[in-house]
Amino acid sequence: MLKYIPVPCVIVDVETTGGNVTYDRITEIGIVEVSENGITEWSTLINPRVPIPKGIQQITGITNEMVADAPYFEQVAKEILLRLQGKLFIAHNARFDYGFIRNEFARLAYSFKAKVMCTVRLSRHLYASHTGHSLEKIIARHQIAVTHRHRALDDAKTTYRFLTIAEEEKGEELIRAAVKHQYRKESIPAGFDASIIDGLPNSPGVYYFWGENKELLYVGKSINIRKRVLSHFTADHKSSREMKICQQTRNITFDKTAGELSALILESKKVKELQPLYNRRLRRVSNFYSIGLAEAKDGVLAPHIFSVSEMPRSTKKLYGLFPSVKKAKEAIQSISDEHSLCYQVCGLEKPTNRACTSHQLKKCNGYCVGKQPALVHNVNLLQGFSALSLKTWPYEGPVALVEKTQEGESEHHLIVDNWCILGVAESAADYENILKGNPVPQIDKDIYRYLVATVFAKSSAVTLVVLSLDPHASYG
C-alpha cells in the first residue's frame, strides 16, 4: 500500500499496435487502482480494428487472434472512465499511455483529462546516480519479479511495485519532494533536463531541438521562445510528430532576434540550410520559375514560363514562384480548368485547327473554335492569374528594415533590395559596407512572402529606411 504517493491514484499501462499516437490503437489496458480502501486490479484486451504488426506481436505476445473477439474501446470506455476519473494518473513514460488513452476518448468526442505523474521522471529524480530508468532497468535494479513483461496489467503491477520500493528506500521527505518537483515541471517530458527551460528567453527568436548525439530534430520560431517551447510539450499527445520530438529532445538552444520578421527569415534560412529531421523538408532552390503573360495572335494573352533567379525590376507583371517548370505548368492547368480557358492558348496543347481537349470535355468556353472573343478570354485569364500576381518592388533601390527589441533598442537591420536580403547590419554604420559588397540578390519564395507582408503592412513593428543611391552617401 502506498504511503506518500497521493491517493486515490491509478497505475496504468497500455499495449498498442505501434508508437504513433494518432494512428496506432490500444490492444490492451491494465489498471491498478489504489485508494484508502485498498488495491484493485483490472485489465482487458481491446480490439484495435487494425492488424497488429508481427514485430509488436512478438514483443507483447498479443496476437490478432487474441483480440478478434475482444471489445472495442467504446464498449469498455465507460468502465475505463469510472476507474480513471478523479484519480492521479501514474504510468511509466506517462505521456505515451496518457496520450493514447486521451486520443481514444477523443475519437468518442470526449475530452479526458487527468493529473499525471511519470515514474520515469520519478526514478530519475530519486535515483539520479543510475544511468537507466526504463522499466527493464528498474526491474533489474530492484530485482522485481515479473510474470509477463509487455503485458499491460503485469507492467502496471511492476510500476506499482517500484513505487512501494521507492517509498521504503527513500522515505517520506524525498518522495514528497520528488512528487512536488514533478508537478512543478509537469509539462516537461521524461529524459529532459527541466532546467534548460528556465534558461529560455521570453523574447522573439529561433529555437532548436537537439536529440542524442547532437542530432537536430526541429527548428521553430516564435515571438516568445519559452512559451512556444512549452506548448510543444503540452500538445505532444495530439500528434505523433510532437510526441516523437518531445521524447527524443535532450537539449534546446536558441538565437534571439529583434522581432517576428527577423525570426521568420532566420527560421526559413536555418530549415533549408540544416534540414532538421522533423521539419517539413524545404529544398534550397537556387532557381525559380515564374509565369508571364504576353500578347499572341488576335490580341489574346498567353502565359509563358521562364526562369527567374531574381525579380525583374520592370513593371511587367509576374505570376507565382515555382521550384520547377512542372509545378508552373500544373498551376496553369489548374487556373485553366477553374476559369474555362483554352488549353491551346495556355500552352498546354499545341495549336491546331480543332477544338482543344478542354473544350471537348465541355470546360473551355470555345476560343479555340471561334465561340469566344479574345477580349473575354483575356478577362477570364487575368482574373484567374490575379491570385498569383507578384508584387513589384516599390522603391528605386535598397531599403533598411529596422526591427527593435522589446526594450526599444535597435538590434537587426535587414538591408533589402527587390525582395532580396543583401545583408544584416548591427547598426546604420554597417550599411555602406553591405551595399559596397555588391551582393548578388537571389529570390527566395518564403522570404519574399515575409518581406511583402512587412513592406505593405499598415502598422508594423519594423521601421523602413529608404537608402540613398549615392555611392558616397554615409549612414554612420
Tab-separated table of C-alpha atoms in Angstrom:
chain	number	residue	atom	x	y	z
A	1	MET	CA	0.000	0.000	0.000
A	2	LEU	CA	1.316	3.444	-0.896
A	3	LYS	CA	2.160	5.764	1.987
A	4	TYR	CA	3.414	9.016	0.462
A	5	ILE	CA	2.232	8.982	-3.159
A	6	PRO	CA	-1.110	10.846	-3.332
A	7	VAL	CA	-4.194	8.604	-3.372
A	8	PRO	CA	-6.605	7.813	-4.879
A	9	CYS	CA	-4.428	7.012	-7.869
A	10	VAL	CA	-4.316	4.599	-10.786
A	11	ILE	CA	-1.215	2.970	-12.191
A	12	VAL	CA	-1.912	2.455	-15.891
A	13	ASP	CA	-0.219	0.658	-18.744
A	14	VAL	CA	-1.362	0.184	-22.322
A	15	GLU	CA	-0.139	-2.058	-25.109
A	16	THR	CA	-0.615	-0.736	-28.628
A	17	THR	CA	-0.221	-1.603	-32.302
A	18	GLY	CA	2.762	0.785	-32.534
A	19	GLY	CA	4.206	4.063	-31.337
A	20	ASN	CA	2.220	6.507	-33.496
A	21	VAL	CA	-0.145	8.175	-31.044
A	22	THR	CA	-2.520	9.423	-33.740
A	23	TYR	CA	-2.542	6.348	-35.992
A	24	ASP	CA	-1.908	3.291	-33.793
A	25	ARG	CA	-4.505	1.890	-31.414
A	26	ILE	CA	-4.659	0.300	-27.969
A	27	THR	CA	-4.700	-3.517	-27.811
A	28	GLU	CA	-4.708	-3.931	-24.031
A	29	ILE	CA	-5.116	-1.776	-20.946
A	30	GLY	CA	-4.162	-2.661	-17.380
A	31	ILE	CA	-5.084	-0.596	-14.308
A	32	VAL	CA	-4.015	-0.909	-10.672
A	33	GLU	CA	-6.319	1.241	-8.545
A	34	VAL	CA	-5.063	2.434	-5.166
A	35	SER	CA	-7.379	4.052	-2.636
A	36	GLU	CA	-7.783	4.264	1.126
A	37	ASN	CA	-9.918	1.127	0.892
A	38	GLY	CA	-7.182	-0.949	-0.703
A	39	ILE	CA	-5.938	-2.095	-4.107
A	40	THR	CA	-7.872	-3.481	-7.075
A	41	GLU	CA	-6.600	-4.739	-10.412
A	42	TRP	CA	-8.373	-4.699	-13.774
A	43	SER	CA	-7.400	-5.332	-17.362
A	44	THR	CA	-8.913	-6.099	-20.729
A	45	LEU	CA	-7.815	-6.817	-24.255
A	46	ILE	CA	-9.176	-4.359	-26.819
A	47	ASN	CA	-9.920	-4.953	-30.480
A	48	PRO	CA	-7.909	-2.200	-32.234
A	49	ARG	CA	-9.772	-2.594	-35.550
A	50	VAL	CA	-6.391	-2.731	-37.338
A	51	PRO	CA	-3.904	-5.591	-37.721
A	52	ILE	CA	-1.176	-5.891	-35.105
A	53	PRO	CA	2.266	-5.870	-36.794
A	54	LYS	CA	4.247	-9.098	-36.409
A	55	GLY	CA	7.058	-7.316	-34.591
A	56	ILE	CA	4.620	-5.964	-31.989
A	57	GLN	CA	3.036	-9.419	-31.617
A	58	GLN	CA	6.455	-10.869	-30.843
A	59	ILE	CA	7.165	-8.223	-28.200
A	60	THR	CA	3.814	-8.268	-26.395
A	61	GLY	CA	2.579	-11.781	-27.123
A	62	ILE	CA	-0.772	-10.245	-28.110
A	63	THR	CA	-1.892	-11.683	-31.450
A	64	ASN	CA	-4.614	-10.742	-33.914
A	65	GLU	CA	-6.477	-13.907	-32.903
A	66	MET	CA	-6.449	-12.873	-29.227
A	67	VAL	CA	-8.105	-9.508	-29.903
A	68	ALA	CA	-10.507	-10.676	-32.598
A	69	ASP	CA	-13.323	-11.247	-30.077
A	70	ALA	CA	-12.201	-8.573	-27.603
A	71	PRO	CA	-14.404	-5.491	-27.028
A	72	TYR	CA	-13.847	-2.283	-28.952
A	73	PHE	CA	-12.635	0.655	-26.899
A	74	GLU	CA	-16.048	2.324	-26.967
A	75	GLN	CA	-17.600	-0.796	-25.427
A	76	VAL	CA	-15.405	-0.531	-22.331
A	77	ALA	CA	-14.896	3.241	-22.358
A	78	LYS	CA	-17.420	3.855	-19.589
A	79	GLU	CA	-15.801	1.316	-17.268
A	80	ILE	CA	-12.334	2.703	-18.003
A	81	LEU	CA	-13.526	6.234	-17.339
A	82	LEU	CA	-15.102	5.254	-13.999
A	83	ARG	CA	-11.806	3.692	-12.921
A	84	LEU	CA	-9.663	6.658	-14.036
A	85	GLN	CA	-11.792	9.719	-13.400
A	86	GLY	CA	-10.840	11.890	-10.453
A	87	LYS	CA	-7.655	9.930	-9.698
A	88	LEU	CA	-3.962	10.689	-10.131
A	89	PHE	CA	-2.854	9.042	-13.411
A	90	ILE	CA	0.502	7.269	-12.960
A	91	ALA	CA	2.403	5.453	-15.700
A	92	HIS	CA	5.926	4.651	-16.778
A	93	ASN	CA	6.643	7.163	-19.565
A	94	ALA	CA	3.207	8.567	-18.790
A	95	ARG	CA	2.928	10.787	-21.850
A	96	PHE	CA	2.770	7.665	-24.031
A	97	ASP	CA	-0.013	5.896	-22.101
A	98	TYR	CA	-1.884	9.106	-21.312
A	99	GLY	CA	-1.642	10.265	-24.933
A	100	PHE	CA	-3.093	7.015	-26.298
A	101	ILE	CA	-5.963	6.973	-23.797
A	102	ARG	CA	-6.793	10.631	-24.410
A	103	ASN	CA	-6.880	10.062	-28.154
A	104	GLU	CA	-9.142	7.003	-27.796
A	105	PHE	CA	-11.595	9.092	-25.781
A	106	ALA	CA	-11.238	11.971	-28.277
A	107	ARG	CA	-12.404	9.617	-31.049
A	108	LEU	CA	-15.581	9.259	-29.000
A	109	ALA	CA	-15.878	13.067	-28.781
A	110	TYR	CA	-14.957	13.060	-25.072
A	111	SER	CA	-12.149	15.176	-23.636
A	112	PHE	CA	-10.435	13.096	-20.959
A	113	LYS	CA	-8.060	14.938	-18.641
A	114	ALA	CA	-6.242	13.860	-15.503
A	115	LYS	CA	-3.367	14.924	-13.301
A	116	VAL	CA	-0.393	12.888	-14.476
A	117	MET	CA	2.707	11.533	-12.750
A	118	CYS	CA	5.505	9.791	-14.653
A	119	THR	CA	7.556	7.123	-12.889
A	120	VAL	CA	10.411	7.544	-15.377
A	121	ARG	CA	10.866	11.089	-14.123
A	122	LEU	CA	10.308	9.974	-10.539
A	123	SER	CA	13.077	7.412	-10.946
A	124	ARG	CA	15.409	9.973	-12.484
A	125	HIS	CA	14.827	12.305	-9.546
A	126	LEU	CA	15.164	9.672	-6.788
A	127	TYR	CA	17.900	7.550	-8.368
A	128	ALA	CA	19.923	10.195	-10.185
A	129	SER	CA	23.174	8.212	-9.904
A	130	HIS	CA	21.784	5.418	-12.074
A	131	THR	CA	22.062	5.703	-15.845
A	132	GLY	CA	18.981	3.747	-16.897
A	133	HIS	CA	15.350	4.392	-15.980
A	134	SER	CA	13.430	2.208	-18.413
A	135	LEU	CA	11.143	-0.398	-16.869
A	136	GLU	CA	13.700	-3.083	-17.765
A	137	LYS	CA	16.416	-1.173	-15.902
A	138	ILE	CA	14.170	-0.647	-12.880
A	139	ILE	CA	13.219	-4.347	-12.834
A	140	ALA	CA	16.901	-5.306	-12.843
A	141	ARG	CA	17.909	-2.589	-10.356
A	142	HIS	CA	15.324	-3.582	-7.759
A	143	GLN	CA	15.083	-7.285	-8.656
A	144	ILE	CA	11.338	-7.121	-9.256
A	145	ALA	CA	9.721	-10.396	-10.300
A	146	VAL	CA	7.605	-10.061	-13.452
A	147	THR	CA	5.446	-12.840	-14.896
A	148	HIS	CA	4.634	-11.444	-18.348
A	149	ARG	CA	6.710	-8.456	-19.463
A	150	HIS	CA	4.981	-6.194	-22.037
A	151	ARG	CA	1.513	-7.213	-20.911
A	152	ALA	CA	-0.495	-4.276	-19.621
A	153	LEU	CA	-1.524	-5.445	-16.144
A	154	ASP	CA	1.841	-7.041	-15.365
A	155	ASP	CA	3.669	-3.827	-16.352
A	156	ALA	CA	1.230	-1.749	-14.288
A	157	LYS	CA	1.798	-4.066	-11.281
A	158	THR	CA	5.566	-3.767	-11.806
A	159	THR	CA	5.298	0.033	-11.808
A	160	TYR	CA	3.246	-0.130	-8.595
A	161	ARG	CA	5.883	-2.391	-7.014
A	162	PHE	CA	8.582	0.151	-7.930
A	163	LEU	CA	6.597	2.886	-6.158
A	164	THR	CA	6.385	0.850	-2.953
A	165	ILE	CA	10.119	0.054	-3.085
A	166	ALA	CA	10.990	3.707	-3.668
A	167	GLU	CA	8.874	4.740	-0.688
A	168	GLU	CA	10.652	2.202	1.509
A	169	GLU	CA	14.140	3.162	0.322
A	170	LYS	CA	13.795	6.958	0.110
A	171	GLY	CA	11.333	7.845	2.836
A	172	GLU	CA	8.552	10.400	3.116
A	173	GLU	CA	10.572	13.609	2.732
A	174	LEU	CA	12.335	12.616	-0.505
A	175	ILE	CA	9.211	11.065	-2.038
A	176	ARG	CA	7.049	14.112	-1.379
A	177	ALA	CA	9.820	16.406	-2.685
A	178	ALA	CA	10.110	14.319	-5.858
A	179	VAL	CA	6.337	14.410	-6.421
A	180	LYS	CA	6.246	18.157	-5.809
A	181	HIS	CA	9.139	18.708	-8.233
A	182	GLN	CA	7.367	16.669	-10.913
A	183	TYR	CA	4.166	18.672	-10.628
A	184	ARG	CA	6.133	21.889	-10.838
A	185	LYS	CA	7.573	20.681	-14.157
A	186	GLU	CA	4.671	18.501	-15.203
A	187	SER	CA	4.741	19.659	-18.824
A	188	ILE	CA	8.365	18.582	-19.337
A	189	PRO	CA	8.856	15.087	-20.816
A	190	ALA	CA	10.890	12.344	-19.178
A	191	GLY	CA	14.587	12.305	-20.019
A	192	PHE	CA	14.788	16.063	-20.430
A	193	ASP	CA	16.662	18.420	-18.103
A	194	ALA	CA	13.922	20.813	-16.964
A	195	SER	CA	16.492	23.460	-16.025
A	196	ILE	CA	17.035	24.083	-19.754
A	197	ILE	CA	13.536	25.585	-19.920
A	198	ASP	CA	14.463	28.079	-17.212
A	199	GLY	CA	17.211	29.437	-19.458
A	200	LEU	CA	14.948	30.138	-22.432
A	201	PRO	CA	14.047	33.802	-23.022
A	202	ASN	CA	10.563	35.292	-23.193
A	203	SER	CA	11.542	37.108	-26.372
A	204	PRO	CA	11.439	36.614	-30.166
A	205	GLY	CA	13.800	34.282	-31.915
A	206	VAL	CA	14.509	30.847	-33.337
A	207	TYR	CA	14.858	27.704	-31.228
A	208	TYR	CA	16.495	24.353	-31.985
A	209	PHE	CA	15.535	20.929	-30.572
A	210	TRP	CA	18.534	18.571	-30.345
A	211	GLY	CA	18.427	14.799	-29.818
A	212	GLU	CA	21.053	12.224	-28.905
A	213	ASN	CA	24.475	12.698	-30.477
A	214	LYS	CA	23.625	16.331	-31.263
A	215	GLU	CA	21.114	15.359	-33.953
A	216	LEU	CA	18.998	18.349	-34.967
A	217	LEU	CA	15.338	17.353	-34.629
A	218	TYR	CA	13.409	20.561	-35.191
A	219	VAL	CA	13.765	24.294	-35.828
A	220	GLY	CA	10.984	26.698	-34.907
A	221	LYS	CA	10.365	30.393	-34.345
A	222	SER	CA	8.232	32.486	-32.029
A	223	ILE	CA	7.774	35.953	-30.601
A	224	ASN	CA	8.146	34.233	-27.197
A	225	ILE	CA	10.627	31.352	-27.348
A	226	ARG	CA	9.977	29.948	-23.863
A	227	LYS	CA	6.187	29.942	-24.209
A	228	ARG	CA	6.336	28.315	-27.645
A	229	VAL	CA	8.724	25.570	-26.500
A	230	LEU	CA	6.444	24.712	-23.575
A	231	SER	CA	3.490	24.495	-25.955
A	232	HIS	CA	5.279	21.673	-27.808
A	233	PHE	CA	5.412	19.632	-24.613
A	234	THR	CA	1.817	20.253	-23.567
A	235	ALA	CA	0.476	19.343	-27.025
A	236	ASP	CA	2.557	16.227	-27.686
A	237	HIS	CA	-0.327	13.805	-27.141
A	238	LYS	CA	-2.238	15.337	-30.052
A	239	SER	CA	0.342	14.454	-32.677
A	240	SER	CA	2.717	11.543	-33.189
A	241	ARG	CA	5.207	14.016	-34.621
A	242	GLU	CA	5.066	16.202	-31.492
A	243	MET	CA	5.393	13.132	-29.276
A	244	LYS	CA	8.472	11.927	-31.154
A	245	ILE	CA	10.083	15.363	-30.966
A	246	CYS	CA	9.445	15.656	-27.227
A	247	GLN	CA	10.556	12.135	-26.367
A	248	GLN	CA	13.796	12.477	-28.325
A	249	THR	CA	14.741	16.029	-27.290
A	250	ARG	CA	17.764	16.266	-24.991
A	251	ASN	CA	18.761	19.901	-25.418
A	252	ILE	CA	17.342	23.177	-26.699
A	253	THR	CA	19.336	26.146	-27.991
A	254	PHE	CA	18.139	29.430	-29.419
A	255	ASP	CA	19.053	32.562	-31.369
A	256	LYS	CA	17.361	35.724	-30.192
A	257	THR	CA	16.089	38.175	-32.792
A	258	ALA	CA	14.737	41.678	-32.549
A	259	GLY	CA	11.233	40.702	-33.605
A	260	GLU	CA	8.974	38.460	-35.632
A	261	LEU	CA	10.282	39.370	-39.098
A	262	SER	CA	13.868	38.528	-38.178
A	263	ALA	CA	12.687	35.275	-36.604
A	264	LEU	CA	10.672	34.293	-39.696
A	265	ILE	CA	13.588	34.913	-42.021
A	266	LEU	CA	16.137	33.176	-39.806
A	267	GLU	CA	13.874	30.150	-39.376
A	268	SER	CA	13.391	29.853	-43.137
A	269	LYS	CA	17.137	30.007	-43.738
A	270	LYS	CA	18.012	27.531	-40.968
A	271	VAL	CA	15.420	24.936	-42.017
A	272	LYS	CA	16.695	24.980	-45.603
A	273	GLU	CA	20.327	25.023	-44.529
A	274	LEU	CA	20.246	22.417	-41.727
A	275	GLN	CA	17.336	20.154	-42.859
A	276	PRO	CA	16.124	19.142	-39.359
A	277	LEU	CA	14.607	15.681	-39.001
A	278	TYR	CA	11.038	16.746	-38.193
A	279	ASN	CA	10.630	19.964	-40.141
A	280	ARG	CA	8.796	19.940	-43.437
A	281	ARG	CA	11.546	19.438	-45.984
A	282	LEU	CA	12.288	22.780	-47.650
A	283	ARG	CA	14.709	22.440	-50.521
A	284	ARG	CA	17.018	25.383	-51.017
A	285	VAL	CA	16.025	26.367	-54.543
A	286	SER	CA	18.639	28.358	-56.448
A	287	ASN	CA	16.467	28.994	-59.464
A	288	PHE	CA	12.715	29.598	-59.558
A	289	TYR	CA	10.273	29.791	-62.425
A	290	SER	CA	7.528	32.328	-62.885
A	291	ILE	CA	4.724	32.941	-65.356
A	292	GLY	CA	4.443	35.981	-67.609
A	293	LEU	CA	1.601	36.992	-69.919
A	294	ALA	CA	2.338	38.044	-73.495
A	295	GLU	CA	0.064	39.037	-76.344
A	296	ALA	CA	-0.251	36.401	-79.070
A	297	LYS	CA	-2.127	36.494	-82.374
A	298	ASP	CA	-5.500	38.213	-82.471
A	299	GLY	CA	-4.605	40.046	-79.254
A	300	VAL	CA	-5.176	37.074	-76.976
A	301	LEU	CA	-2.962	36.877	-73.884
A	302	ALA	CA	-0.953	33.693	-73.458
A	303	PRO	CA	1.005	32.558	-70.382
A	304	HIS	CA	4.622	31.527	-70.729
A	305	ILE	CA	7.070	30.112	-68.191
A	306	PHE	CA	10.591	31.419	-67.701
A	307	SER	CA	13.463	31.059	-65.264
A	308	VAL	CA	13.954	33.754	-62.643
A	309	SER	CA	16.849	33.890	-60.174
A	310	GLU	CA	15.952	37.436	-59.170
A	311	MET	CA	12.911	39.625	-59.587
A	312	PRO	CA	12.939	41.789	-62.724
A	313	ARG	CA	12.801	45.490	-61.912
A	314	SER	CA	10.418	46.253	-64.759
A	315	THR	CA	6.756	46.873	-64.160
A	316	LYS	CA	5.986	43.700	-66.114
A	317	LYS	CA	3.644	41.520	-64.126
A	318	LEU	CA	4.836	38.130	-62.936
A	319	TYR	CA	2.644	35.386	-61.550
A	320	GLY	CA	3.895	32.958	-58.953
A	321	LEU	CA	7.247	31.496	-57.942
A	322	PHE	CA	7.648	27.783	-58.650
A	323	PRO	CA	10.547	25.387	-57.942
A	324	SER	CA	10.194	23.700	-61.340
A	325	VAL	CA	8.633	24.050	-64.797
A	326	LYS	CA	6.357	21.124	-63.913
A	327	LYS	CA	4.885	22.980	-60.922
A	328	ALA	CA	4.325	26.088	-63.029
A	329	LYS	CA	2.513	24.039	-65.702
A	330	GLU	CA	0.341	22.454	-63.000
A	331	ALA	CA	-0.665	25.945	-61.848
A	332	ILE	CA	-1.545	26.993	-65.397
A	333	GLN	CA	-3.661	23.891	-65.898
A	334	SER	CA	-5.463	24.395	-62.587
A	335	ILE	CA	-6.306	28.009	-63.489
A	336	SER	CA	-7.356	26.972	-66.989
A	337	ASP	CA	-9.787	24.390	-65.613
A	338	GLU	CA	-11.203	26.743	-62.984
A	339	HIS	CA	-11.757	29.650	-65.414
A	340	SER	CA	-12.747	27.767	-68.575
A	341	LEU	CA	-9.628	28.764	-70.520
A	342	CYS	CA	-8.388	27.270	-73.762
A	343	TYR	CA	-5.586	24.691	-73.391
A	344	GLN	CA	-4.075	25.750	-76.714
A	345	VAL	CA	-3.846	29.423	-75.713
A	346	CYS	CA	-2.397	28.457	-72.318
A	347	GLY	CA	0.371	26.376	-73.867
A	348	LEU	CA	-0.941	23.072	-72.529
A	349	GLU	CA	-1.550	21.760	-76.048
A	350	LYS	CA	-0.131	22.611	-79.464
A	351	PRO	CA	-2.398	24.902	-81.541
A	352	THR	CA	-4.448	23.038	-84.158
A	353	ASN	CA	-7.480	23.734	-86.314
A	354	ARG	CA	-9.580	21.632	-83.961
A	355	ALA	CA	-11.048	22.253	-80.540
A	356	CYS	CA	-8.764	21.795	-77.563
A	357	THR	CA	-9.209	18.838	-75.202
A	358	SER	CA	-10.733	21.093	-72.551
A	359	HIS	CA	-13.461	22.240	-74.977
A	360	GLN	CA	-14.181	18.650	-75.937
A	361	LEU	CA	-14.731	17.959	-72.256
A	362	LYS	CA	-17.051	20.994	-72.127
A	363	LYS	CA	-14.737	23.010	-69.868
A	364	CYS	CA	-13.209	25.540	-72.288
A	365	ASN	CA	-15.676	28.193	-73.490
A	366	GLY	CA	-14.525	27.786	-77.075
A	367	TYR	CA	-11.931	30.425	-78.009
A	368	CYS	CA	-10.140	27.704	-79.979
A	369	VAL	CA	-13.166	27.223	-82.254
A	370	GLY	CA	-14.200	30.876	-82.544
A	371	LYS	CA	-17.006	30.763	-79.981
A	372	GLN	CA	-15.364	33.224	-77.563
A	373	PRO	CA	-13.779	36.645	-78.346
A	374	ALA	CA	-10.146	37.213	-77.361
A	375	LEU	CA	-11.184	40.057	-75.042
A	376	VAL	CA	-13.466	37.809	-72.991
A	377	HIS	CA	-10.809	35.100	-72.822
A	378	ASN	CA	-8.282	37.730	-71.663
A	379	VAL	CA	-10.589	38.926	-68.891
A	380	ASN	CA	-11.097	35.367	-67.627
A	381	LEU	CA	-7.380	34.654	-67.859
A	382	LEU	CA	-6.384	37.800	-65.912
A	383	GLN	CA	-8.982	37.023	-63.278
A	384	GLY	CA	-7.591	33.528	-62.868
A	385	PHE	CA	-3.954	34.577	-62.618
A	386	SER	CA	-4.598	37.570	-60.339
A	387	ALA	CA	-4.245	35.451	-57.189
A	388	LEU	CA	-0.657	34.581	-58.210
A	389	SER	CA	0.358	38.158	-59.018
A	390	LEU	CA	3.751	39.088	-57.554
A	391	LYS	CA	4.331	42.500	-56.056
A	392	THR	CA	6.632	44.901	-57.874
A	393	TRP	CA	9.408	46.319	-55.695
A	394	PRO	CA	8.025	49.741	-54.702
A	395	TYR	CA	11.368	51.556	-54.339
A	396	GLU	CA	14.079	52.671	-56.718
A	397	GLY	CA	16.787	50.935	-54.723
A	398	PRO	CA	17.571	49.249	-51.417
A	399	VAL	CA	15.933	49.913	-48.059
A	400	ALA	CA	16.785	49.041	-44.474
A	401	LEU	CA	14.154	47.281	-42.373
A	402	VAL	CA	14.984	48.190	-38.794
A	403	GLU	CA	13.492	45.938	-36.136
A	404	LYS	CA	13.718	46.902	-32.495
A	405	THR	CA	13.859	44.733	-29.413
A	406	GLN	CA	11.109	44.846	-26.825
A	407	GLU	CA	13.322	47.161	-24.799
A	408	GLY	CA	13.366	49.610	-27.698
A	409	GLU	CA	16.979	49.114	-28.750
A	410	SER	CA	17.675	48.610	-32.464
A	411	GLU	CA	19.062	45.119	-32.928
A	412	HIS	CA	18.584	43.949	-36.510
A	413	HIS	CA	18.863	45.990	-39.696
A	414	LEU	CA	17.917	43.958	-42.777
A	415	ILE	CA	19.223	45.503	-45.987
A	416	VAL	CA	16.723	44.572	-48.694
A	417	ASP	CA	16.517	45.305	-52.402
A	418	ASN	CA	13.996	43.954	-54.898
A	419	TRP	CA	12.639	41.463	-52.306
A	420	CYS	CA	16.099	40.034	-51.651
A	421	ILE	CA	18.147	40.347	-48.462
A	422	LEU	CA	21.538	41.864	-49.225
A	423	GLY	CA	22.823	41.629	-45.683
A	424	VAL	CA	22.188	42.074	-41.963
A	425	ALA	CA	23.654	45.043	-40.136
A	426	GLU	CA	24.028	45.709	-36.422
A	427	SER	CA	23.667	49.434	-36.945
A	428	ALA	CA	23.355	52.093	-39.646
A	429	ALA	CA	27.137	52.374	-39.705
A	430	ASP	CA	27.317	48.996	-41.448
A	431	TYR	CA	25.007	49.925	-44.346
A	432	GLU	CA	27.770	51.269	-46.559
A	433	ASN	CA	29.917	48.138	-46.317
A	434	ILE	CA	26.980	45.909	-47.206
A	435	LEU	CA	25.997	47.996	-50.216
A	436	LYS	CA	29.606	48.259	-51.432
A	437	GLY	CA	29.977	44.485	-51.175
A	438	ASN	CA	27.897	44.107	-54.339
A	439	PRO	CA	25.981	41.078	-53.032
A	440	VAL	CA	24.222	39.032	-55.684
A	441	PRO	CA	20.482	39.178	-54.924
A	442	GLN	CA	18.649	35.878	-55.137
A	443	ILE	CA	14.923	35.457	-54.722
A	444	ASP	CA	13.595	33.110	-52.033
A	445	LYS	CA	9.882	32.293	-52.082
A	446	ASP	CA	9.391	32.212	-48.302
A	447	ILE	CA	11.430	35.334	-47.637
A	448	TYR	CA	9.620	37.153	-50.455
A	449	ARG	CA	6.318	36.386	-48.718
A	450	TYR	CA	7.561	37.673	-45.345
A	451	LEU	CA	9.007	40.841	-46.867
A	452	VAL	CA	5.840	41.644	-48.818
A	453	ALA	CA	3.789	41.332	-45.637
A	454	THR	CA	6.180	43.666	-43.825
A	455	VAL	CA	6.700	46.311	-46.504
A	456	PHE	CA	2.995	46.681	-47.266
A	457	ALA	CA	1.766	46.360	-43.681
A	458	LYS	CA	-0.354	49.276	-42.453
A	459	SER	CA	1.092	49.012	-38.969
A	460	SER	CA	4.335	47.262	-38.239
A	461	ALA	CA	6.981	46.918	-35.587
A	462	VAL	CA	9.525	47.434	-38.364
A	463	THR	CA	10.797	50.848	-39.415
A	464	LEU	CA	11.638	51.229	-43.113
A	465	VAL	CA	14.527	53.477	-44.157
A	466	VAL	CA	14.996	54.220	-47.877
A	467	LEU	CA	18.722	54.172	-48.644
A	468	SER	CA	20.358	56.639	-50.957
A	469	LEU	CA	21.568	55.588	-54.392
A	470	ASP	CA	24.515	57.950	-53.987
A	471	PRO	CA	27.626	55.748	-53.654
A	472	HIS	CA	29.201	58.423	-51.441
A	473	ALA	CA	26.314	58.528	-49.003
A	474	SER	CA	27.172	57.978	-45.354
A	475	TYR	CA	24.882	56.147	-42.908
A	476	GLY	CA	27.013	56.198	-39.807
